[in-house]
């Protein structure tokens, strides 16, 4: 029954959705950025980078789930110093996402793998080998322009769908690259997600004249949770629909 298991606070939108869908009632707190499920009704504890540690402590959670990229170590250390157990995930590719999701859900009290997790893993396992590979730059911010670099979950998602990140070998994971250099890289495609920066048909493509631009769902590109199930279909359709 809801509320009889561990009390969980999530500092990661992806994990919030995964826990809420799998273990209704387990979450007692989540960040302001945790937008799914859309009807989630829990205490909001601030942002992923600036959580209200005191508020989290007052919630008396049995476990806080976090991520090494999205959350700051000083905040996690403060929670541990207050006697709270913190589970930190590391997700750099799709297989790792499935392993870490299973680990988190077990720690949160799930007795068995949820069906959505098995179905999502099967959806990715059934992907055919892409017939065509295209190079792309993948901006995640502008003013200044920032793109996906090396060793990112979103980069691996795109690679499995036939899109090779031009900056996959960059020294930084999220390098700042002037837009003139992005254009000079001569990608086959520009992939523009709607988060963390909200690129739209009127905000982003105009910077890449004569290069096809794919507007993609940022949640399905960057979140590892229930959205993984239809991410191949949804992102694949957006990539195929890319227009100049």
XYZ file of N, CA and C in Angstrom:
732
model
N 0.839 -1.204 0.000
C 0.000 0.000 0.000
C 0.872 1.250 0.000
N 0.438 2.334 -0.672
C 1.207 3.564 -0.676
C 1.461 4.050 0.736
N 2.709 4.538 0.941
C 3.036 5.126 2.231
C 3.567 4.147 3.248
N 3.588 2.838 2.948
C 4.061 1.859 3.923
C 5.531 1.531 3.739
N 6.138 1.940 2.620
C 7.540 1.651 2.351
C 8.429 2.815 2.737
N 9.670 2.813 2.225
C 10.605 3.900 2.524
C 10.088 5.252 2.035
N 10.470 6.293 2.752
C 10.149 7.667 2.359
C 11.297 8.160 1.474
N 10.970 8.588 0.259
C 11.989 8.921 -0.730
C 11.909 10.395 -1.101
N 13.069 11.027 -1.219
C 13.189 12.348 -1.833
C 14.049 12.188 -3.075
N 13.592 12.740 -4.192
C 14.340 12.661 -5.436
C 14.852 14.035 -5.837
N 16.130 14.075 -6.199
C 16.751 15.310 -6.673
C 16.967 15.292 -8.182
N 16.347 14.320 -8.871
C 16.557 14.137 -10.312
C 15.210 13.932 -10.991
N 14.822 14.784 -11.922
C 13.523 14.618 -12.582
C 13.294 13.234 -13.170
N 14.290 12.667 -13.829
C 14.133 11.327 -14.400
C 13.779 10.303 -13.328
N 14.514 10.359 -12.226
C 14.297 9.382 -11.163
C 12.983 9.637 -10.444
N 12.598 10.900 -10.344
C 11.296 11.223 -9.750
C 10.184 10.515 -10.500
N 10.194 10.634 -11.818
C 9.147 9.994 -12.621
C 9.196 8.481 -12.461
N 10.391 7.904 -12.491
C 10.520 6.454 -12.381
C 9.985 5.940 -11.051
N 10.329 6.623 -9.955
C 9.874 6.188 -8.633
C 8.365 6.397 -8.489
N 7.870 7.539 -8.942
C 6.448 7.846 -8.780
C 5.565 6.867 -9.550
N 5.995 6.498 -10.748
C 5.210 5.562 -11.565
C 5.254 4.153 -10.976
N 6.397 3.781 -10.434
C 6.587 2.412 -9.939
C 6.073 2.222 -8.524
N 6.260 3.238 -7.682
C 5.933 3.124 -6.263
C 5.085 4.326 -5.835
N 3.831 4.367 -6.236
C 2.975 5.509 -5.873
C 2.946 5.713 -4.356
N 3.149 6.942 -3.947
C 3.118 7.259 -2.524
C 4.461 7.226 -1.844
N 5.495 6.699 -2.515
C 6.802 6.606 -1.873
C 7.504 7.957 -1.792
N 7.311 8.796 -2.795
C 7.992 10.090 -2.809
C 7.351 11.062 -1.826
N 8.194 11.704 -1.036
C 7.705 12.766 -0.139
C 8.248 14.123 -0.538
N 9.244 14.144 -1.431
C 9.815 15.403 -1.872
C 10.482 15.262 -3.217
N 10.485 16.348 -4.003
C 11.110 16.360 -5.320
C 11.475 17.798 -5.666
N 12.288 17.961 -6.702
C 12.740 19.299 -7.066
C 11.647 20.075 -7.807
N 11.887 21.360 -7.947
C 10.963 22.212 -8.696
C 10.925 21.834 -10.177
N 11.966 21.161 -10.652
C 12.065 20.774 -12.060
C 11.439 19.418 -12.337
N 10.947 18.750 -11.333
C 10.356 17.417 -11.507
C 8.921 17.575 -12.006
N 8.752 17.556 -13.306
C 7.471 17.883 -13.937
C 6.620 16.662 -14.285
N 7.150 15.466 -14.093
C 6.404 14.247 -14.403
C 6.515 13.276 -13.240
N 5.419 12.565 -12.964
C 4.082 12.664 -13.575
C 3.485 14.063 -13.385
N 2.606 14.437 -14.290
C 2.100 15.810 -14.270
C 1.258 16.095 -13.027
N 0.722 15.059 -12.406
C -0.098 15.256 -11.212
C 0.663 14.992 -9.915
N 1.981 14.992 -9.983
C 2.792 14.717 -8.797
C 2.521 15.756 -7.714
N 2.188 15.294 -6.535
C 1.841 16.173 -5.417
C 2.719 15.832 -4.225
N 3.900 16.456 -4.194
C 4.838 16.243 -3.091
C 5.442 17.590 -2.715
N 6.155 17.620 -1.593
C 6.844 18.838 -1.173
C 7.957 19.154 -2.165
N 8.035 20.401 -2.587
C 9.088 20.827 -3.504
C 10.256 21.383 -2.695
N 11.459 20.946 -3.053
C 12.609 21.238 -2.202
C 13.672 22.086 -2.915
N 13.262 22.827 -3.957
C 14.212 23.676 -4.669
C 14.698 23.032 -5.948
N 15.797 23.545 -6.480
C 16.312 23.052 -7.752
C 17.278 21.903 -7.600
N 17.699 21.361 -8.726
C 18.670 20.266 -8.690
C 20.036 20.758 -8.215
N 20.356 22.001 -8.528
C 21.662 22.561 -8.152
C 21.618 23.336 -6.836
N 20.419 23.643 -6.361
C 20.317 24.419 -5.117
C 19.168 23.909 -4.250
N 19.180 22.637 -3.886
C 18.100 22.108 -3.051
C 18.146 22.705 -1.648
N 16.995 22.777 -1.029
C 16.888 23.262 0.345
C 17.187 22.082 1.271
N 18.427 21.987 1.689
C 18.868 20.840 2.494
C 18.081 20.752 3.798
N 17.847 21.871 4.435
C 17.106 21.853 5.708
C 15.682 21.326 5.513
N 15.058 21.722 4.425
C 13.697 21.236 4.164
C 13.710 19.727 3.921
N 14.722 19.250 3.201
C 14.823 17.812 2.969
C 14.994 17.077 4.295
N 15.847 17.587 5.150
C 16.077 16.943 6.450
C 14.779 16.894 7.260
N 14.010 17.967 7.215
C 12.745 17.985 7.963
C 11.749 16.956 7.431
N 11.863 16.592 6.181
C 10.971 15.570 5.620
C 11.306 14.171 6.148
N 12.470 14.023 6.762
C 12.916 12.754 7.352
C 12.835 11.597 6.362
N 13.462 11.740 5.192
C 13.414 10.634 4.228
C 14.308 9.478 4.654
N 13.946 8.292 4.223
C 14.812 7.132 4.419
C 15.921 7.104 3.381
N 15.669 7.753 2.239
C 16.629 7.719 1.147
C 16.435 8.947 0.265
N 17.540 9.524 -0.166
C 17.535 10.571 -1.187
C 18.229 9.999 -2.425
N 17.587 10.121 -3.582
C 18.202 9.638 -4.823
C 18.697 10.845 -5.606
N 19.918 10.714 -6.127
C 20.592 11.835 -6.778
C 21.384 11.323 -7.973
N 22.043 12.255 -8.655
C 22.848 11.911 -9.824
C 24.140 12.717 -9.800
N 25.228 12.081 -10.178
C 26.542 12.719 -10.063
C 26.687 13.929 -10.978
N 25.915 13.984 -12.043
C 25.998 15.116 -12.958
C 25.011 16.219 -12.594
N 23.815 15.849 -12.226
C 22.766 16.849 -11.996
C 22.838 17.516 -10.626
N 23.443 16.856 -9.665
C 23.452 17.394 -8.298
C 24.867 17.702 -7.833
N 24.974 18.607 -6.870
C 26.265 19.082 -6.380
C 26.705 18.267 -5.168
N 27.963 17.881 -5.167
C 28.488 17.069 -4.076
C 28.372 17.748 -2.715
N 28.582 19.076 -2.586
C 28.421 19.694 -1.261
C 27.011 19.507 -0.686
N 25.987 19.553 -1.536
C 24.619 19.335 -1.044
C 24.443 17.889 -0.588
N 24.982 16.950 -1.356
C 24.853 15.546 -0.980
C 25.634 15.252 0.298
N 26.800 15.885 0.432
C 27.590 15.700 1.651
C 26.851 16.253 2.860
N 26.149 17.374 2.690
C 25.391 17.955 3.802
C 24.257 17.026 4.226
N 23.621 16.379 3.263
C 22.557 15.432 3.593
C 23.123 14.224 4.345
N 24.249 13.737 3.885
C 24.873 12.596 4.582
C 25.274 12.999 6.001
N 25.801 14.201 6.152
C 26.208 14.677 7.484
C 25.020 14.772 8.427
N 23.820 14.951 7.856
C 22.601 15.012 8.668
C 22.042 13.620 8.955
N 22.764 12.597 8.521
C 22.350 11.226 8.813
C 21.416 10.614 7.788
N 21.320 11.226 6.608
C 20.408 10.730 5.576
C 21.182 9.910 4.549
N 20.638 8.776 4.177
C 21.263 7.943 3.160
C 21.020 8.560 1.780
N 22.086 8.621 0.985
C 22.005 9.195 -0.356
C 22.505 8.171 -1.359
N 21.707 7.896 -2.362
C 22.095 7.007 -3.450
C 22.380 7.876 -4.674
N 23.589 7.784 -5.203
C 23.998 8.614 -6.331
C 24.156 7.753 -7.577
N 23.462 8.122 -8.625
C 23.546 7.384 -9.882
C 24.565 8.027 -10.815
N 25.036 7.212 -11.761
C 25.886 7.698 -12.846
C 25.347 7.101 -14.131
N 24.935 7.950 -15.058
C 24.311 7.475 -16.298
C 24.971 8.179 -17.472
N 25.745 7.428 -18.243
C 26.427 7.992 -19.406
C 25.974 7.363 -20.716
N 25.202 6.258 -20.639
C 24.701 5.640 -21.866
C 23.411 4.890 -21.556
N 22.780 4.361 -22.596
C 21.473 3.727 -22.434
C 21.541 2.469 -21.564
N 22.475 1.537 -21.799
C 22.536 0.358 -20.915
C 22.737 0.726 -19.449
N 23.568 1.736 -19.209
C 23.794 2.165 -17.826
C 22.523 2.736 -17.218
N 21.717 3.404 -18.036
C 20.448 3.937 -17.536
C 19.566 2.817 -17.011
N 19.471 1.721 -17.748
C 18.631 0.609 -17.298
C 19.184 -0.033 -16.027
N 20.494 -0.173 -15.935
C 21.084 -0.748 -14.719
C 20.836 0.145 -13.511
N 21.035 1.438 -13.693
C 20.867 2.359 -12.575
C 19.403 2.505 -12.165
N 18.499 2.487 -13.128
C 17.078 2.535 -12.788
C 16.690 1.329 -11.946
N 17.148 0.155 -12.334
C 16.842 -1.053 -11.562
C 17.402 -0.942 -10.142
N 18.608 -0.410 -10.026
C 19.237 -0.262 -8.704
C 18.451 0.720 -7.831
N 18.064 1.843 -8.412
C 17.308 2.844 -7.652
C 15.972 2.281 -7.186
N 15.263 1.621 -8.075
C 13.936 1.119 -7.716
C 14.025 0.031 -6.642
N 15.047 -0.795 -6.701
C 15.244 -1.783 -5.624
C 15.474 -1.078 -4.294
N 16.333 -0.058 -4.317
C 16.638 0.670 -3.084
C 15.415 1.389 -2.525
N 14.492 1.737 -3.422
C 13.281 2.449 -2.996
C 12.177 1.493 -2.548
N 12.417 0.193 -2.627
C 11.459 -0.769 -2.107
C 10.692 -1.570 -3.128
N 11.027 -1.440 -4.421
C 10.341 -2.241 -5.440
C 10.741 -3.704 -5.302
N 9.758 -4.577 -5.224
C 10.053 -5.991 -5.065
C 10.418 -6.683 -6.359
N 10.049 -6.099 -7.480
C 10.336 -6.688 -8.777
C 10.507 -5.563 -9.792
N 11.152 -5.865 -10.905
C 11.289 -4.872 -11.962
C 9.908 -4.515 -12.513
N 9.626 -3.231 -12.667
C 8.332 -2.851 -13.230
C 8.250 -3.189 -14.713
N 7.029 -3.392 -15.187
C 6.836 -3.750 -16.595
C 7.373 -2.673 -17.528
N 7.181 -1.393 -17.154
C 7.623 -0.321 -18.060
C 9.125 -0.377 -18.290
N 9.883 -0.811 -17.281
C 11.336 -0.876 -17.431
C 11.724 -1.998 -18.394
N 11.073 -3.160 -18.266
C 11.340 -4.255 -19.201
C 10.955 -3.868 -20.619
N 9.807 -3.220 -20.773
C 9.342 -2.839 -22.104
C 10.262 -1.796 -22.732
N 10.744 -0.860 -21.922
C 11.659 0.153 -22.448
C 12.982 -0.475 -22.887
N 13.482 -1.401 -22.078
C 14.741 -2.060 -22.440
C 14.572 -2.864 -23.728
N 13.429 -3.514 -23.877
C 13.165 -4.273 -25.101
C 13.070 -3.360 -26.313
N 12.476 -2.173 -26.137
C 12.350 -1.237 -27.249
C 13.717 -0.841 -27.787
N 14.674 -0.637 -26.895
C 16.017 -0.283 -27.342
C 16.770 -1.490 -27.889
N 16.525 -2.658 -27.324
C 17.209 -3.857 -27.803
C 16.754 -4.237 -29.215
N 15.514 -3.890 -29.561
C 14.970 -4.249 -30.872
C 15.336 -3.259 -31.970
N 16.035 -2.193 -31.633
C 16.357 -1.187 -32.648
C 17.182 -1.805 -33.775
N 16.785 -1.591 -35.020
C 17.610 -2.081 -36.131
C 18.880 -1.251 -36.263
N 19.870 -1.807 -36.913
C 21.085 -1.049 -37.199
C 20.719 0.063 -38.178
N 21.040 1.308 -37.870
C 20.678 2.406 -38.767
C 21.260 2.217 -40.162
N 20.427 2.403 -41.173
C 20.901 2.277 -42.548
C 21.762 3.466 -42.959
N 21.497 4.609 -42.360
C 22.209 5.839 -42.698
C 22.700 6.492 -41.419
N 23.950 6.917 -41.428
C 24.474 7.653 -40.281
C 24.701 9.099 -40.707
N 24.339 10.017 -39.813
C 24.502 11.440 -40.068
C 25.273 12.071 -38.924
N 26.056 13.079 -39.240
C 26.755 13.837 -38.199
C 25.868 14.984 -37.738
N 26.025 15.372 -36.482
C 25.180 16.441 -35.944
C 25.900 17.217 -34.863
N 25.537 18.480 -34.736
C 25.852 19.232 -33.527
C 24.550 19.303 -32.727
N 24.700 19.266 -31.404
C 23.520 19.181 -30.533
C 23.595 20.288 -29.484
N 23.115 21.471 -29.817
C 23.114 22.551 -28.823
C 22.154 22.248 -27.669
N 22.571 22.604 -26.482
C 21.685 22.497 -25.317
C 21.449 23.859 -24.678
N 22.157 24.889 -25.173
C 22.001 26.237 -24.643
C 22.481 27.235 -25.691
N 21.981 28.459 -25.585
C 22.530 29.543 -26.386
C 22.671 30.768 -25.490
N 23.520 31.687 -25.919
C 23.858 32.871 -25.084
C 24.488 32.459 -23.756
N 25.616 31.758 -23.739
C 26.422 31.336 -24.886
C 25.968 29.978 -25.435
N 26.410 29.674 -26.632
C 26.099 28.377 -27.218
C 26.878 27.288 -26.498
N 26.165 26.244 -26.093
C 26.766 25.054 -25.489
C 26.199 23.842 -26.212
N 27.031 22.808 -26.353
C 26.612 21.611 -27.090
C 26.969 20.358 -26.299
N 26.392 19.252 -26.720
C 26.816 17.972 -26.171
C 28.250 17.704 -26.588
N 29.060 17.256 -25.620
C 30.426 16.861 -25.903
C 30.599 15.357 -25.715
N 31.647 15.012 -25.003
C 31.972 13.593 -24.831
C 31.105 12.931 -23.759
N 30.912 11.632 -23.905
C 30.478 10.791 -22.794
C 29.168 11.243 -22.166
N 28.124 11.455 -22.993
C 26.833 11.882 -22.462
C 25.751 10.864 -22.806
N 24.766 10.777 -21.937
C 23.622 9.893 -22.168
C 22.896 10.280 -23.451
N 22.622 11.585 -23.630
C 21.907 12.030 -24.827
C 22.702 11.718 -26.090
N 24.012 11.845 -26.024
C 24.835 11.507 -27.177
C 24.725 10.041 -27.539
N 24.659 9.174 -26.524
C 24.514 7.744 -26.788
C 23.137 7.431 -27.365
N 22.107 8.096 -26.856
C 20.762 7.930 -27.415
C 20.778 8.224 -28.910
N 21.373 9.349 -29.295
C 21.402 9.728 -30.704
C 22.248 8.769 -31.532
N 23.367 8.333 -30.974
C 24.231 7.404 -31.713
C 23.499 6.121 -32.047
N 22.664 5.641 -31.133
C 21.911 4.412 -31.381
C 20.812 4.624 -32.425
N 20.510 5.878 -32.713
C 19.508 6.200 -33.727
C 20.144 6.689 -35.026
N 21.451 6.522 -35.136
C 22.128 6.826 -36.387
C 22.695 8.229 -36.497
N 22.793 8.948 -35.381
C 23.282 10.325 -35.396
C 24.572 10.409 -34.580
N 25.652 10.791 -35.225
C 26.960 10.866 -34.575
C 27.276 12.306 -34.189
N 27.503 12.531 -32.919
C 27.788 13.849 -32.379
C 29.164 14.323 -32.845
N 29.193 15.460 -33.503
C 30.447 16.023 -34.009
C 31.447 16.243 -32.882
N 30.943 16.582 -31.701
C 31.829 16.917 -30.585
C 31.961 15.779 -29.566
N 31.721 14.558 -30.003
C 31.777 13.414 -29.083
C 33.172 13.183 -28.517
N 34.193 13.689 -29.174
C 35.572 13.512 -28.682
C 36.143 14.780 -28.059
N 35.280 15.746 -27.830
C 35.754 16.979 -27.200
C 36.201 16.697 -25.770
N 37.142 17.481 -25.277
C 37.656 17.271 -23.909
C 36.586 17.508 -22.851
N 35.621 18.371 -23.152
C 34.572 18.702 -22.192
C 33.280 17.957 -22.528
N 32.478 17.728 -21.512
C 31.206 17.054 -21.740
C 30.163 18.004 -22.299
N 30.251 19.280 -21.935
C 29.302 20.272 -22.434
C 30.076 21.533 -22.820
N 30.813 21.465 -23.913
C 31.668 22.598 -24.277
C 30.886 23.811 -24.773
N 31.464 24.971 -24.546
C 30.953 26.213 -25.113
C 31.645 26.418 -26.460
N 30.863 26.456 -27.512
C 31.404 26.576 -28.861
C 30.716 27.750 -29.558
N 31.458 28.728 -30.046
C 30.813 29.835 -30.772
C 30.017 29.299 -31.957
N 28.897 29.944 -32.233
C 28.014 29.443 -33.281
C 28.719 29.415 -34.635
N 29.684 30.325 -34.852
C 30.428 30.308 -36.108
C 31.200 29.009 -36.268
N 31.740 28.484 -35.162
C 32.456 27.207 -35.211
C 31.486 26.047 -35.411
N 30.295 26.146 -34.830
C 29.306 25.092 -35.029
C 28.926 25.002 -36.505
N 28.737 26.132 -37.125
C 28.416 26.123 -38.562
C 29.593 25.622 -39.388
N 30.810 26.021 -38.999
C 32.000 25.615 -39.748
C 32.263 24.113 -39.652
N 31.729 23.479 -38.620
C 31.900 22.022 -38.482
C 31.158 21.258 -39.573
N 30.284 21.926 -40.291
C 29.552 21.365 -41.435
C 28.822 20.067 -41.098
N 27.972 20.087 -40.078
C 27.229 18.870 -39.746
C 26.153 18.585 -40.787
N 25.759 17.319 -40.862
C 24.625 16.964 -41.716
C 23.316 17.466 -41.129
N 23.320 17.669 -39.804
C 22.078 17.909 -39.071
C 22.383 18.696 -37.807
N 21.421 19.499 -37.373
C 21.486 20.135 -36.046
C 20.302 19.611 -35.243
N 20.577 19.082 -34.070
C 19.526 18.558 -33.195
C 19.272 19.578 -32.095
N 18.021 20.046 -32.015
C 17.654 21.111 -31.079
C 16.586 20.611 -30.111
N 16.968 20.238 -28.885
C 15.969 19.812 -27.891
C 15.260 21.010 -27.263
N 14.134 20.737 -26.614
C 13.394 21.823 -25.953
C 13.711 21.930 -24.468
N 14.764 21.259 -24.013
C 15.302 21.475 -22.674
C 16.744 20.990 -22.664
N 17.615 21.595 -21.847
C 17.327 22.630 -20.849
C 16.984 23.997 -21.457
N 17.539 24.316 -22.654
C 17.099 25.524 -23.348
C 15.925 25.146 -24.245
N 14.934 25.988 -24.292
C 13.750 25.668 -25.076
C 13.904 26.162 -26.516
N 14.591 25.379 -27.324
C 14.670 25.691 -28.741
C 13.303 25.438 -29.385
N 12.953 26.293 -30.336
C 11.684 26.167 -31.051
C 11.929 26.411 -32.536
N 10.886 26.293 -33.322
C 11.010 26.554 -34.760
C 11.454 27.980 -35.035
N 11.177 28.895 -34.106
C 11.528 30.308 -34.279
C 12.749 30.720 -33.473
N 13.346 29.803 -32.743
C 14.471 30.136 -31.868
C 15.488 29.000 -31.934
N 16.439 29.134 -32.842
C 17.471 28.116 -33.003
C 17.791 27.816 -34.455
N 16.821 27.350 -35.239
C 17.120 26.997 -36.633
C 17.657 28.154 -37.458
N 17.257 29.393 -37.135
C 17.711 30.536 -37.932
C 19.220 30.737 -37.854
N 19.863 30.154 -36.827
C 21.315 30.276 -36.680
C 22.068 29.300 -37.573
N 21.346 28.373 -38.206
C 21.993 27.330 -39.006
C 21.366 27.263 -40.396
N 21.513 28.342 -41.123
C 20.920 28.434 -42.448
C 21.446 27.320 -43.353
N 20.543 26.684 -44.064
C 20.856 25.632 -45.041
C 21.307 24.317 -44.404
N 21.123 24.175 -43.102
C 21.402 22.896 -42.434
C 20.085 22.371 -41.870
N 19.720 21.120 -42.155
C 18.478 20.578 -41.579
C 18.522 20.610 -40.052
N 17.426 21.016 -39.445
C 17.340 21.082 -37.981
C 16.213 20.182 -37.494
N 16.506 19.352 -36.511
C 15.517 18.467 -35.902
C 15.151 19.015 -34.535
N 13.885 19.384 -34.351
C 13.391 19.814 -33.043
C 12.917 18.581 -32.295
N 13.566 18.265 -31.189
C 13.280 17.019 -30.492
C 12.802 17.275 -29.073
N 12.068 16.315 -28.560
C 11.564 16.345 -27.188
C 12.737 16.137 -26.233
N 13.060 17.176 -25.466
C 14.200 17.091 -24.569
C 14.048 16.030 -23.499
N 12.837 15.819 -23.038
C 12.615 14.795 -22.014
C 12.987 13.418 -22.547
N 12.601 13.120 -23.773
C 12.908 11.807 -24.329
C 14.371 11.676 -24.746
N 15.022 12.798 -24.936
C 16.439 12.760 -25.283
C 17.334 12.660 -24.057
N 16.943 13.305 -22.967
C 17.858 13.438 -21.827
C 17.396 12.746 -20.556
N 16.108 12.375 -20.473
C 15.623 11.708 -19.259
C 15.767 10.200 -19.398
N 16.103 9.546 -18.297
C 16.140 8.081 -18.253
C 15.099 7.647 -17.226
N 13.975 7.204 -17.735
C 12.839 6.796 -16.918
C 11.789 6.210 -17.837
N 10.516 6.296 -17.474
C 9.453 5.751 -18.322
C 9.461 6.296 -19.753
N 9.975 7.516 -19.943
C 10.022 8.080 -21.297
C 10.956 7.309 -22.217
N 11.823 6.474 -21.667
C 12.709 5.654 -22.500
C 11.921 4.704 -23.399
N 10.709 4.351 -22.977
C 9.935 3.371 -23.727
C 9.598 3.799 -25.139
N 9.170 5.058 -25.298
C 8.816 5.510 -26.643
C 9.839 6.484 -27.211
N 10.957 6.678 -26.530
C 11.982 7.604 -27.017
C 12.504 7.225 -28.409
N 12.783 5.942 -28.699
C 13.278 5.637 -30.049
C 12.302 6.055 -31.140
N 11.024 5.812 -30.920
C 10.014 6.156 -31.928
C 9.863 7.665 -32.063
N 9.755 8.359 -30.930
C 9.495 9.793 -30.962
C 10.700 10.570 -31.490
N 11.872 10.247 -30.982
C 13.064 10.951 -31.452
C 13.370 10.586 -32.894
N 13.199 9.303 -33.229
C 13.428 8.882 -34.609
C 12.547 9.641 -35.584
N 11.292 9.841 -35.235
C 10.380 10.583 -36.101
C 10.826 12.035 -36.253
N 11.290 12.643 -35.164
C 11.759 14.030 -35.226
C 12.998 14.150 -36.107
N 13.882 13.176 -36.012
C 15.082 13.204 -36.847
C 14.742 13.070 -38.325
N 13.783 12.206 -38.618
C 13.382 12.026 -40.022
C 12.659 13.250 -40.558
N 12.024 14.000 -39.672
C 11.266 15.172 -40.103
C 12.109 16.422 -40.214
N 13.402 16.314 -39.932
C 14.270 17.497 -39.942
C 14.198 18.220 -41.274
N 14.072 19.529 -41.192
C 13.950 20.352 -42.393
C 14.967 21.490 -42.368
N 15.263 21.965 -43.546
C 16.177 23.094 -43.670
C 15.479 24.378 -43.233
